[in-house]
Amino acid sequence: MLGTGNAMVTKLYNTCYVLSEDGRCLLVDAGGGNTVLARLERAGIDWRALRDIIVTHKHVDHIMGIIWMMRMIGQHMSEGSYEGEARVYGHDEVIALIRKISALLLPEKVTKHFDERIHLIEVQDGETKNIIGHDVTFFDLHSTKAKQFGYRMELADGRTLACCGDETYNESERTYCENADWLFHEAFCLYGDREQFRPYKKHHSTARDAGRIAESLHVKNLLIYHTEDRTLETRRQRYGAEAAEEYRGRVFVPDDLETLELG
């Protein structure tokens, strides 16, 4: 987990993470700035090993770090120190915005690699791509804020991971999320703090909501992220306990830079 916080955090980094297996790495979102590079370094992940990136939506706390990744990858391609190709997956609005921001802010020595070695791949609702050796199916979250895609990944031994992006679960996602071994779901705050943080106005959930959703979907493991950062000292314990009031499976509330085995 490179970051576990929501858009407005200052003590955490914005939610983004790397899935890795046998030396292959997939970056999912990149937070709101070049801190993604520092987080990759602190996690012991060489950004040059990243060949695949998923961008869920165009909010600043998810997409601006991607521009820094494009700069680093393209610059080092030009210098001969990044081998091979890179692939960025996202829906049409995400891909169009990456192209536009890159054209405005990045030098030609970076953008000249677009569509030749840096492939910006537009994915459709329900489309499946093979990424780092696993089938990944993208699905529309039907967000009313900004178009956003989640995904379902087929892991080893028939296990599955379902990611609901950073908005609360929509019933239209059941086909992709039900019976998953892992559900990645946001929880903006505790239910008891809802008046302070107003998650529902922002189309977010509480830890209790995330637990209720996980139980209704019959998933085995629930990972909670995209939280506030004012309760860090007690976050793991209290978020986990609140989710467990509604959910009988295992609950994980990771810290920034924590590594989990998806076994």
XYZ file of C-alpha atoms in Angstrom, residues 95 111 129 172 190 246:
6
model
C -6.959 8.365 -21.153
C 5.390 12.492 -25.067
C -7.314 -7.635 -20.267
C -24.712 -2.974 -10.354
C -16.194 5.727 11.236
C -21.474 -6.211 10.338
